[in-house]
């Protein structure tokens, strides 16, 4: 039976009706707040391409973490800018490394907040790539297996520091498996792995690289991050991470890859996250600032679309603002 019996507009006629039939409801509990930590004391350095975000020091990062907890945002993910970088990314697995210290401070201040460790080396290497680099006449490559040794070491160091979840994002083959083994072998059987299973080589990471001071000094990341054109490859990547022991899967970026997110969620059934990355945030902020789009409505629409596509939770730089908007 069609029109005139069927009139879909009947259910859109009032705010009450619309609320009753709404299929996707965003809440602050859907968000994870990314935070950047740098050395020093009393720091709050604005990040130009990410208005409203700052590089914090260990003492000040506790502020936004508390704010997240207060607003009902259940988790934060920490990124570190170490005081010195080297070819072996020593700062990533130092006992008193920048994120290790930040995690201890945040857990002490907010014991119930879930603190996630991003496990990657681009912030810690002097060349800005996500692992050990092998250079030869043909160019350079990320040396996969030696990088895995550092991955294992870093995971243990992060779990020792009190991180609740380890999230490998370097796209080294086999990283989830070595992390599971290293955590299990060091008394951290119960620390879950959130695998950045599907991570594209994306222009949307631009602002992050300013924030984390991690742009590659030569070449790009297309030798290890995925080609934006590929969908089936994403499912193969996710399948490998499931097999290696991932507890949760992530797709990154979010908005330009909703098809992939939806397929990963359907196919594997694990808790699935999306990373709405720095460029997604910067676009919405910039258009809002110019008066070209309404920032609040646009941001909430983007986040709703990510949830509708299948995300159980999402990493977003709008976490605090969106939590406030939803609470109001
Ligand atoms: C890798 C990493 C990146 C982001 C988070 N972790 C990307 C990269 O530079 O390749 C990007 C996140 C964002 O853009 O918000 N350590």
mmCIF file of C-alpha atoms in Angstrom, residues 47-225:
data_model
loop_
_atom_site.group_PDB
_atom_site.id
_atom_site.type_symbol
_atom_site.label_atom_id
_atom_site.label_comp_id
_atom_site.label_asym_id
_atom_site.label_seq_id
_atom_site.Cartn_x
_atom_site.Cartn_y
_atom_site.Cartn_z
ATOM 1 C CA UNK A 47 47.380 24.100 18.197
ATOM 2 C CA UNK A 48 46.780 26.453 15.273
ATOM 3 C CA UNK A 49 44.968 24.065 12.960
ATOM 4 C CA UNK A 50 42.837 22.594 15.763
ATOM 5 C CA UNK A 51 41.194 25.520 17.567
ATOM 6 C CA UNK A 52 40.200 24.564 21.101
ATOM 7 C CA UNK A 53 42.972 21.960 21.361
ATOM 8 C CA UNK A 54 46.288 22.387 23.116
ATOM 9 C CA UNK A 55 49.565 20.709 23.832
ATOM 10 C CA UNK A 56 49.381 20.166 27.593
ATOM 11 C CA UNK A 57 52.075 19.246 30.090
ATOM 12 C CA UNK A 58 51.697 16.360 32.522
ATOM 13 C CA UNK A 59 50.413 18.657 35.265
ATOM 14 C CA UNK A 60 47.870 20.520 33.104
ATOM 15 C CA UNK A 61 46.541 17.583 31.044
ATOM 16 C CA UNK A 62 44.672 16.485 34.129
ATOM 17 C CA UNK A 63 42.352 19.487 33.593
ATOM 18 C CA UNK A 64 40.681 18.355 30.358
ATOM 19 C CA UNK A 65 40.721 14.759 31.593
ATOM 20 C CA UNK A 66 38.666 15.782 34.632
ATOM 21 C CA UNK A 67 36.384 17.806 32.401
ATOM 22 C CA UNK A 68 35.792 14.722 30.219
ATOM 23 C CA UNK A 69 34.947 12.619 33.263
ATOM 24 C CA UNK A 70 32.591 15.294 34.559
ATOM 25 C CA UNK A 71 30.740 15.468 31.233
ATOM 26 C CA UNK A 72 30.260 11.710 31.007
ATOM 27 C CA UNK A 73 32.919 11.088 28.364
ATOM 28 C CA UNK A 74 34.273 7.698 29.456
ATOM 29 C CA UNK A 75 37.742 7.738 27.907
ATOM 30 C CA UNK A 76 40.725 9.742 26.699
ATOM 31 C CA UNK A 77 43.550 8.737 24.355
ATOM 32 C CA UNK A 78 46.986 10.238 24.909
ATOM 33 C CA UNK A 79 49.557 11.320 22.340
ATOM 34 C CA UNK A 80 53.037 12.394 23.407
ATOM 35 C CA UNK A 81 55.602 14.851 22.177
ATOM 36 C CA UNK A 82 58.870 13.660 23.764
ATOM 37 C CA UNK A 83 61.679 16.060 24.671
ATOM 38 C CA UNK A 84 63.981 14.308 22.254
ATOM 39 C CA UNK A 85 63.442 12.105 19.241
ATOM 40 C CA UNK A 86 65.817 9.474 17.843
ATOM 41 C CA UNK A 87 65.950 6.746 15.196
ATOM 42 C CA UNK A 88 64.785 4.057 17.646
ATOM 43 C CA UNK A 89 61.885 5.967 19.165
ATOM 44 C CA UNK A 90 63.345 5.517 22.679
ATOM 45 C CA UNK A 91 60.868 7.984 24.140
ATOM 46 C CA UNK A 92 57.968 5.683 23.269
ATOM 47 C CA UNK A 93 58.984 2.930 25.683
ATOM 48 C CA UNK A 94 60.925 4.891 28.328
ATOM 49 C CA UNK A 95 59.707 4.089 31.825
ATOM 50 C CA UNK A 96 59.313 7.786 32.543
ATOM 51 C CA UNK A 97 58.308 8.657 28.956
ATOM 52 C CA UNK A 98 55.925 11.510 28.373
ATOM 53 C CA UNK A 99 52.722 9.485 27.974
ATOM 54 C CA UNK A 100 53.716 7.059 30.721
ATOM 55 C CA UNK A 101 53.950 9.986 33.143
ATOM 56 C CA UNK A 102 50.759 11.529 31.810
ATOM 57 C CA UNK A 103 48.861 8.251 32.203
ATOM 58 C CA UNK A 104 49.922 7.966 35.832
ATOM 59 C CA UNK A 105 48.831 11.547 36.507
ATOM 60 C CA UNK A 106 45.463 11.140 34.776
ATOM 61 C CA UNK A 107 44.707 7.806 36.459
ATOM 62 C CA UNK A 108 45.588 9.294 39.855
ATOM 63 C CA UNK A 109 43.239 12.238 39.277
ATOM 64 C CA UNK A 110 40.424 10.312 37.549
ATOM 65 C CA UNK A 111 40.593 6.626 38.504
ATOM 66 C CA UNK A 112 37.387 5.768 36.635
ATOM 67 C CA UNK A 113 38.351 7.397 33.352
ATOM 68 C CA UNK A 114 39.533 4.864 30.751
ATOM 69 C CA UNK A 115 42.966 5.922 29.530
ATOM 70 C CA UNK A 116 43.956 4.637 26.097
ATOM 71 C CA UNK A 117 47.520 4.491 24.794
ATOM 72 C CA UNK A 118 48.098 5.230 21.130
ATOM 73 C CA UNK A 119 50.947 2.908 20.220
ATOM 74 C CA UNK A 120 52.918 4.385 17.345
ATOM 75 C CA UNK A 121 56.404 5.755 16.839
ATOM 76 C CA UNK A 122 56.002 8.710 14.492
ATOM 77 C CA UNK A 123 55.941 11.148 17.398
ATOM 78 C CA UNK A 124 59.119 9.600 18.800
ATOM 79 C CA UNK A 125 61.354 9.080 15.769
ATOM 80 C CA UNK A 126 63.625 11.842 14.452
ATOM 81 C CA UNK A 127 62.559 10.975 10.883
ATOM 82 C CA UNK A 128 58.839 11.021 11.745
ATOM 83 C CA UNK A 129 58.003 7.567 10.389
ATOM 84 C CA UNK A 130 56.073 4.968 12.364
ATOM 85 C CA UNK A 131 58.955 2.576 13.065
ATOM 86 C CA UNK A 132 62.486 1.564 12.195
ATOM 87 C CA UNK A 133 63.543 2.824 8.771
ATOM 88 C CA UNK A 134 65.698 0.965 6.302
ATOM 89 C CA UNK A 135 67.224 3.170 3.620
ATOM 90 C CA UNK A 136 68.852 1.966 0.431
ATOM 91 C CA UNK A 137 69.453 3.140 -3.111
ATOM 92 C CA UNK A 138 65.860 2.407 -4.049
ATOM 93 C CA UNK A 139 64.576 4.686 -1.319
ATOM 94 C CA UNK A 140 63.355 3.864 2.171
ATOM 95 C CA UNK A 141 61.023 1.397 3.783
ATOM 96 C CA UNK A 142 59.592 0.760 7.192
ATOM 97 C CA UNK A 143 61.475 -2.272 8.475
ATOM 98 C CA UNK A 144 58.556 -4.328 9.726
ATOM 99 C CA UNK A 145 59.982 -7.052 11.944
ATOM 100 C CA UNK A 146 62.529 -4.986 13.898
ATOM 101 C CA UNK A 147 59.711 -2.483 14.445
ATOM 102 C CA UNK A 148 57.643 -5.253 16.057
ATOM 103 C CA UNK A 149 60.234 -5.655 18.810
ATOM 104 C CA UNK A 150 59.736 -2.005 19.715
ATOM 105 C CA UNK A 151 55.964 -2.431 19.487
ATOM 106 C CA UNK A 152 56.081 -5.234 22.081
ATOM 107 C CA UNK A 153 58.328 -3.230 24.403
ATOM 108 C CA UNK A 154 56.165 -0.144 24.146
ATOM 109 C CA UNK A 155 52.945 -2.037 24.881
ATOM 110 C CA UNK A 156 54.408 -3.446 28.089
ATOM 111 C CA UNK A 157 55.744 -0.056 29.132
ATOM 112 C CA UNK A 158 52.316 1.510 28.536
ATOM 113 C CA UNK A 159 50.468 -1.188 30.467
ATOM 114 C CA UNK A 160 53.010 -0.877 33.293
ATOM 115 C CA UNK A 161 52.261 2.844 33.412
ATOM 116 C CA UNK A 162 48.578 2.097 34.020
ATOM 117 C CA UNK A 163 47.029 2.553 30.590
ATOM 118 C CA UNK A 164 43.742 0.659 30.445
ATOM 119 C CA UNK A 165 43.810 -0.089 26.703
ATOM 120 C CA UNK A 166 46.630 -0.341 24.175
ATOM 121 C CA UNK A 167 45.798 0.907 20.673
ATOM 122 C CA UNK A 168 48.420 0.144 18.022
ATOM 123 C CA UNK A 169 48.230 2.594 15.124
ATOM 124 C CA UNK A 170 51.476 2.094 13.210
ATOM 125 C CA UNK A 171 50.164 -0.386 10.630
ATOM 126 C CA UNK A 172 53.094 -2.780 11.091
ATOM 127 C CA UNK A 173 52.094 -6.286 9.978
ATOM 128 C CA UNK A 174 51.716 -8.579 12.972
ATOM 129 C CA UNK A 175 51.562 -5.816 15.577
ATOM 130 C CA UNK A 176 48.432 -7.054 17.335
ATOM 131 C CA UNK A 177 49.832 -10.565 17.776
ATOM 132 C CA UNK A 178 53.125 -9.422 19.290
ATOM 133 C CA UNK A 179 51.324 -7.053 21.634
ATOM 134 C CA UNK A 180 48.967 -9.773 22.889
ATOM 135 C CA UNK A 181 51.913 -12.060 23.520
ATOM 136 C CA UNK A 182 53.965 -9.354 25.242
ATOM 137 C CA UNK A 183 51.076 -8.248 27.457
ATOM 138 C CA UNK A 184 50.180 -11.813 28.410
ATOM 139 C CA UNK A 185 53.812 -12.506 29.241
ATOM 140 C CA UNK A 186 54.147 -9.494 31.526
ATOM 141 C CA UNK A 187 51.153 -9.794 33.826
ATOM 142 C CA UNK A 188 48.788 -7.774 31.628
ATOM 143 C CA UNK A 189 46.440 -10.503 30.409
ATOM 144 C CA UNK A 190 43.459 -8.276 31.045
ATOM 145 C CA UNK A 191 44.604 -5.231 29.113
ATOM 146 C CA UNK A 192 42.528 -5.085 25.917
ATOM 147 C CA UNK A 193 43.809 -4.183 22.463
ATOM 148 C CA UNK A 194 41.966 -1.630 20.372
ATOM 149 C CA UNK A 195 43.460 -2.250 16.933
ATOM 150 C CA UNK A 196 43.633 0.543 14.425
ATOM 151 C CA UNK A 197 42.872 -2.294 12.045
ATOM 152 C CA UNK A 198 42.057 -0.144 9.060
ATOM 153 C CA UNK A 199 44.108 2.994 8.762
ATOM 154 C CA UNK A 200 44.257 4.864 5.504
ATOM 155 C CA UNK A 201 47.067 7.028 4.208
ATOM 156 C CA UNK A 202 45.004 10.167 4.548
ATOM 157 C CA UNK A 203 45.291 13.882 3.907
ATOM 158 C CA UNK A 204 42.883 14.285 6.843
ATOM 159 C CA UNK A 205 45.788 13.746 9.296
ATOM 160 C CA UNK A 206 47.319 17.123 8.396
ATOM 161 C CA UNK A 207 46.419 19.048 11.564
ATOM 162 C CA UNK A 208 47.398 16.114 13.814
ATOM 163 C CA UNK A 209 50.925 16.225 12.487
ATOM 164 C CA UNK A 210 51.207 19.826 13.624
ATOM 165 C CA UNK A 211 49.687 18.921 16.987
ATOM 166 C CA UNK A 212 51.957 15.921 17.563
ATOM 167 C CA UNK A 213 54.967 17.434 15.791
ATOM 168 C CA UNK A 214 55.192 14.252 13.749
ATOM 169 C CA UNK A 215 55.280 14.980 10.014
ATOM 170 C CA UNK A 216 57.531 12.550 8.097
ATOM 171 C CA UNK A 217 60.848 14.251 7.323
ATOM 172 C CA UNK A 218 61.026 12.496 3.943
ATOM 173 C CA UNK A 219 58.601 10.479 1.832
ATOM 174 C CA UNK A 220 55.104 9.682 3.033
ATOM 175 C CA UNK A 221 53.297 6.878 4.827
ATOM 176 C CA UNK A 222 51.769 5.167 1.807
ATOM 177 C CA UNK A 223 54.207 2.247 2.118
ATOM 178 C CA UNK A 224 52.470 1.147 5.312
ATOM 179 C CA UNK A 225 49.133 2.949 5.592
#
